Tab-separated table of C-alpha atoms in Angstrom:
chain	number	residue	atom	x	y	z
A	1	GLN	CA	102.141	-7.663	404.372
A	2	LYS	CA	101.547	-7.472	400.299
A	3	GLU	CA	103.122	-4.760	399.306
A	4	VAL	CA	100.033	-4.152	396.438
A	5	GLU	CA	97.147	-4.977	397.112
A	6	GLN	CA	94.260	-6.058	394.709
A	7	ASP	CA	90.771	-7.414	395.618
A	8	PRO	CA	90.635	-10.105	393.173
A	9	GLY	CA	86.909	-10.839	391.837
A	10	PRO	CA	85.610	-11.591	390.470
A	11	LEU	CA	83.699	-8.936	389.489
A	12	SER	CA	80.823	-9.010	386.614
A	13	VAL	CA	78.955	-5.823	385.464
A	14	PRO	CA	76.607	-5.448	382.020
A	15	GLU	CA	77.910	-3.904	378.760
A	16	GLY	CA	78.136	-0.381	379.160
A	17	ALA	CA	78.764	-0.107	383.316
A	18	ILE	CA	81.799	2.049	383.971
A	19	VAL	CA	84.074	0.256	386.063
A	20	SER	CA	86.534	1.043	388.504
A	21	LEU	CA	88.659	-1.815	389.695
A	22	ASN	CA	91.214	-0.627	392.502
A	23	CYS	CA	94.637	-1.153	394.458
A	24	THR	CA	96.126	-0.235	396.782
A	25	TYR	CA	100.169	0.173	398.584
A	26	SER	CA	103.345	-0.015	401.227
A	27	ASN	CA	105.850	1.632	399.199
A	28	SER	CA	105.825	4.739	399.177
A	29	ALA	CA	109.286	5.239	397.620
A	30	PHE	CA	107.355	3.471	394.230
A	31	GLN	CA	107.427	6.309	391.824
A	32	TYR	CA	105.972	4.629	388.578
A	33	PHE	CA	102.263	3.108	388.228
A	34	MET	CA	100.769	0.722	386.067
A	35	TRP	CA	97.530	-2.144	384.826
A	36	TYR	CA	98.024	-4.965	382.727
A	37	ARG	CA	94.939	-6.696	381.048
A	38	GLN	CA	94.881	-10.289	380.763
A	39	TYR	CA	93.442	-12.850	379.026
A	40	SER	CA	92.855	-16.615	380.487
A	41	ARG	CA	96.100	-18.373	379.033
A	42	LYS	CA	97.789	-15.323	377.813
A	43	GLY	CA	100.914	-13.375	378.385
A	44	PRO	CA	99.946	-9.755	380.615
A	45	GLU	CA	99.952	-7.327	377.954
A	46	LEU	CA	101.076	-3.927	379.301
A	47	LEU	CA	97.426	-1.858	379.290
A	48	MET	CA	98.483	2.255	380.826
A	49	TYR	CA	100.753	3.063	382.634
A	50	THR	CA	101.227	6.754	384.444
A	51	TYR	CA	104.445	8.309	386.870
A	52	SER	CA	103.968	9.476	389.892
A	53	SER	CA	100.336	11.197	390.953
A	54	GLY	CA	97.974	11.932	389.151
A	55	ASN	CA	95.044	11.345	386.583
A	56	LYS	CA	95.963	9.723	382.190
A	57	GLU	CA	93.379	8.977	380.292
A	58	ASP	CA	93.744	6.358	376.669
A	59	GLY	CA	90.018	6.017	375.194
A	60	ARG	CA	88.045	4.521	377.790
A	61	PHE	CA	90.242	3.969	379.827
A	62	THR	CA	91.818	6.309	382.466
A	63	ALA	CA	94.723	4.918	385.198
A	64	GLN	CA	94.790	7.641	388.038
A	65	VAL	CA	97.401	7.638	391.666
A	66	ASP	CA	96.712	8.827	394.647
A	67	LYS	CA	100.358	9.012	396.432
A	68	SER	CA	98.982	10.061	399.680
A	69	SER	CA	97.252	7.464	400.404
A	70	LYS	CA	98.501	5.659	398.299
A	71	TYR	CA	95.434	4.089	395.996
A	72	ILE	CA	95.562	3.123	392.201
A	73	SER	CA	92.968	3.147	390.050
A	74	LEU	CA	91.992	1.877	386.704
A	75	PHE	CA	87.930	3.264	384.987
A	76	ILE	CA	86.670	1.999	381.789
A	77	ARG	CA	84.243	3.857	381.031
A	78	ASP	CA	81.133	2.227	378.620
A	79	SER	CA	82.339	-1.394	379.524
A	80	GLN	CA	82.090	-4.937	376.195
A	81	PRO	CA	82.333	-7.640	376.199
A	82	SER	CA	85.942	-7.922	375.448
A	83	ASP	CA	86.999	-5.906	378.080
A	84	SER	CA	86.097	-9.508	380.025
A	85	ALA	CA	89.653	-10.675	381.558
A	86	THR	CA	91.700	-10.264	384.641
A	87	TYR	CA	93.324	-7.065	385.211
A	88	LEU	CA	96.783	-6.448	386.871
A	89	CYS	CA	97.635	-3.391	389.003
A	90	ALA	CA	101.261	-3.240	389.000
A	91	ALA	CA	104.134	-0.457	391.168
A	92	HIS	CA	107.521	-0.224	390.519
A	93	GLY	CA	110.442	2.196	392.523
A	94	PRO	CA	112.899	4.968	391.307
A	95	TYR	CA	114.906	2.859	388.010
A	96	GLY	CA	118.851	2.258	389.851
A	97	GLY	CA	117.382	2.015	393.353
A	98	ALA	CA	116.030	-0.432	395.561
A	99	THR	CA	112.987	-1.335	394.496
A	100	ASN	CA	114.238	-1.643	391.279
A	101	LYS	CA	111.576	-3.882	389.830
A	102	LEU	CA	108.111	-4.126	388.796
A	103	ILE	CA	105.780	-5.337	391.450
A	104	PHE	CA	101.994	-6.763	390.949
A	105	GLY	CA	99.367	-6.840	392.639
A	106	THR	CA	97.366	-10.507	392.656
A	107	GLY	CA	94.883	-9.225	389.735
A	108	THR	CA	91.169	-8.879	389.653
A	109	LEU	CA	88.882	-10.806	387.726
A	110	LEU	CA	86.510	-9.230	385.407
A	111	ALA	CA	82.989	-10.250	383.486
A	112	VAL	CA	80.933	-7.921	381.768
A	113	GLN	CA	78.031	-9.787	381.102
A	114	PRO	CA	76.234	-8.531	377.448
B	1	SER	CA	109.510	-3.469	366.314
B	2	GLN	CA	110.444	-5.700	369.556
B	3	THR	CA	108.994	-9.950	370.208
B	4	ILE	CA	109.891	-12.270	373.066
B	5	HIS	CA	109.245	-15.905	372.303
B	6	GLN	CA	108.861	-18.036	374.200
B	7	TRP	CA	108.189	-21.926	374.271
B	8	PRO	CA	106.871	-24.734	375.328
B	9	ALA	CA	103.603	-23.599	375.560
B	10	THR	CA	102.406	-26.316	377.529
B	11	LEU	CA	104.868	-28.641	379.485
B	12	VAL	CA	104.010	-31.227	381.709
B	13	GLN	CA	106.822	-32.783	383.570
B	14	PRO	CA	107.191	-36.564	386.053
B	15	VAL	CA	107.852	-35.337	390.006
B	16	GLY	CA	112.438	-34.647	389.764
B	17	SER	CA	112.522	-34.355	385.900
B	18	PRO	CA	115.217	-31.916	384.619
B	19	LEU	CA	112.933	-28.602	383.251
B	20	SER	CA	114.674	-26.715	380.051
B	21	LEU	CA	112.295	-22.844	379.586
B	22	GLU	CA	113.675	-20.741	377.150
B	23	CYS	CA	113.157	-17.031	376.037
B	24	THR	CA	114.014	-15.138	372.831
B	25	VAL	CA	113.952	-10.968	373.044
B	26	GLU	CA	114.143	-9.862	368.398
B	27	GLY	CA	115.117	-5.889	367.728
B	28	THR	CA	116.695	-4.346	371.091
B	29	SER	CA	119.782	-4.513	372.663
B	30	ASN	CA	120.869	-5.071	376.014
B	31	PRO	CA	117.322	-5.316	377.604
B	32	ASN	CA	116.025	-6.412	381.049
B	33	LEU	CA	115.672	-9.872	381.356
B	34	TYR	CA	112.449	-11.335	383.034
B	35	TRP	CA	111.279	-14.854	384.557
B	36	TYR	CA	108.078	-14.686	386.458
B	37	ARG	CA	105.102	-17.611	387.732
B	38	GLN	CA	101.838	-17.175	388.103
B	39	ALA	CA	100.494	-19.462	390.411
B	40	ALA	CA	96.129	-19.714	390.766
B	41	GLY	CA	94.980	-16.957	392.905
B	42	ARG	CA	98.504	-15.652	393.967
B	43	GLY	CA	99.673	-13.259	390.926
B	44	LEU	CA	102.987	-12.551	389.850
B	45	GLN	CA	105.482	-13.352	391.745
B	46	LEU	CA	109.474	-12.074	390.153
B	47	LEU	CA	111.524	-14.840	390.000
B	48	PHE	CA	114.152	-13.973	388.365
B	49	TYR	CA	116.568	-9.801	387.283
B	50	SER	CA	119.376	-9.953	384.539
B	51	VAL	CA	120.447	-6.444	383.727
B	52	GLY	CA	123.148	-7.921	381.053
B	53	ILE	CA	124.716	-11.212	379.997
B	54	GLY	CA	126.287	-14.417	382.920
B	55	GLN	CA	124.385	-11.492	385.370
B	56	ILE	CA	121.635	-12.897	387.254
B	57	SER	CA	119.683	-11.868	390.564
B	58	SER	CA	117.411	-14.339	392.354
B	59	GLU	CA	114.024	-13.385	394.076
B	60	VAL	CA	113.424	-16.331	396.128
B	61	PRO	CA	115.844	-19.413	397.081
B	62	GLN	CA	114.727	-22.181	395.773
B	63	ASN	CA	115.174	-25.164	393.019
B	64	LEU	CA	115.399	-23.649	390.093
B	65	SER	CA	117.882	-21.123	387.997
B	66	ALA	CA	118.324	-18.314	384.784
B	67	SER	CA	120.950	-18.104	382.575
B	68	ARG	CA	121.934	-15.254	380.468
B	69	PRO	CA	123.948	-16.952	377.872
B	70	GLN	CA	123.101	-14.439	375.022
B	71	ASP	CA	122.234	-10.984	375.191
B	72	ARG	CA	118.590	-11.730	373.978
B	73	GLN	CA	118.234	-15.422	375.165
B	74	PHE	CA	117.128	-16.408	378.735
B	75	ILE	CA	116.989	-19.713	380.862
B	76	LEU	CA	114.757	-20.839	383.322
B	77	SER	CA	115.728	-24.239	384.456
B	78	SER	CA	115.675	-26.708	386.912
B	79	LYS	CA	117.319	-30.228	387.421
B	80	LYS	CA	114.238	-31.839	389.846
B	81	LEU	CA	110.803	-30.528	389.512
B	82	LEU	CA	109.032	-30.948	392.700
B	83	LEU	CA	104.694	-30.658	392.405
B	84	SER	CA	104.946	-27.479	393.547
B	85	ASP	CA	106.668	-25.881	390.709
B	86	SER	CA	103.546	-26.112	388.889
B	87	GLY	CA	102.639	-22.489	387.473
B	88	PHE	CA	102.124	-20.542	384.407
B	89	TYR	CA	106.291	-18.958	383.703
B	90	LEU	CA	106.372	-16.035	381.431
B	91	CYS	CA	109.087	-14.186	380.858
B	92	ALA	CA	109.257	-10.419	380.160
B	93	TRP	CA	111.701	-7.512	378.834
B	94	SER	CA	111.992	-4.239	380.240
B	95	VAL	CA	114.546	-0.908	378.150
B	96	GLY	CA	115.011	1.886	379.734
B	97	GLN	CA	112.787	3.772	382.463
B	98	GLY	CA	109.612	4.057	382.985
B	99	PHE	CA	107.516	2.156	380.222
B	100	GLY	CA	106.582	-1.008	381.734
B	101	TYR	CA	107.477	-4.079	381.224
B	102	THR	CA	106.215	-6.654	377.693
B	103	PHE	CA	105.925	-10.314	378.154
B	104	GLY	CA	105.640	-13.425	376.574
B	105	SER	CA	102.290	-15.658	376.599
B	106	GLY	CA	104.059	-17.900	378.397
B	107	THR	CA	104.869	-21.734	379.704
B	108	ARG	CA	102.186	-23.482	381.557
B	109	LEU	CA	103.727	-26.136	383.271
B	110	THR	CA	102.081	-29.379	385.476
B	111	VAL	CA	104.745	-31.292	387.297
B	112	VAL	CA	103.238	-34.720	388.068
């Protein structure tokens, strides 16, 4: 079982739609959760990060973590064609602990149609 | 501000040839450095990480190696490339806790 699981998609939505991207994880030691956006042939860029459970909002993006169900979500409101990219979720354990590295999901390819 | 440089952007190498990919970070001291490989449909696989000069941890046994000769320089090497070494190689750095990793622009390696 992979430590972080993510549906690879592709996911195609019309412009203006609300997008929901999800991941699950298996290691209860994970404490930091991140979402990266990767455009084609580019390196991933950090989009959102959260610590432990809860929500975090930044503009059109909301990251949500539910540690009880080991579920990570990213919501994109009013999606734009420029949001078309691969979205990778990632999780990190306590710094200095046994899971002291960032583990990535396989990424979900999102296409927002104009 | 901090920047990360990775080169070359694209590389085509024959099977059995050596490899050297270089990554440098500017604007920070004593960063944690990472090499990841991204294969199609398989996500990001951590290959090596380093918390200081000369300190290298290997995550995946393979014919690749890494070195950190200077604080902000991280090198990925191979003596003899295999076809299976093809992929998108990404260098990343981090400092502190909970701030995520910052990635370079990547090197697309094709072994032929």
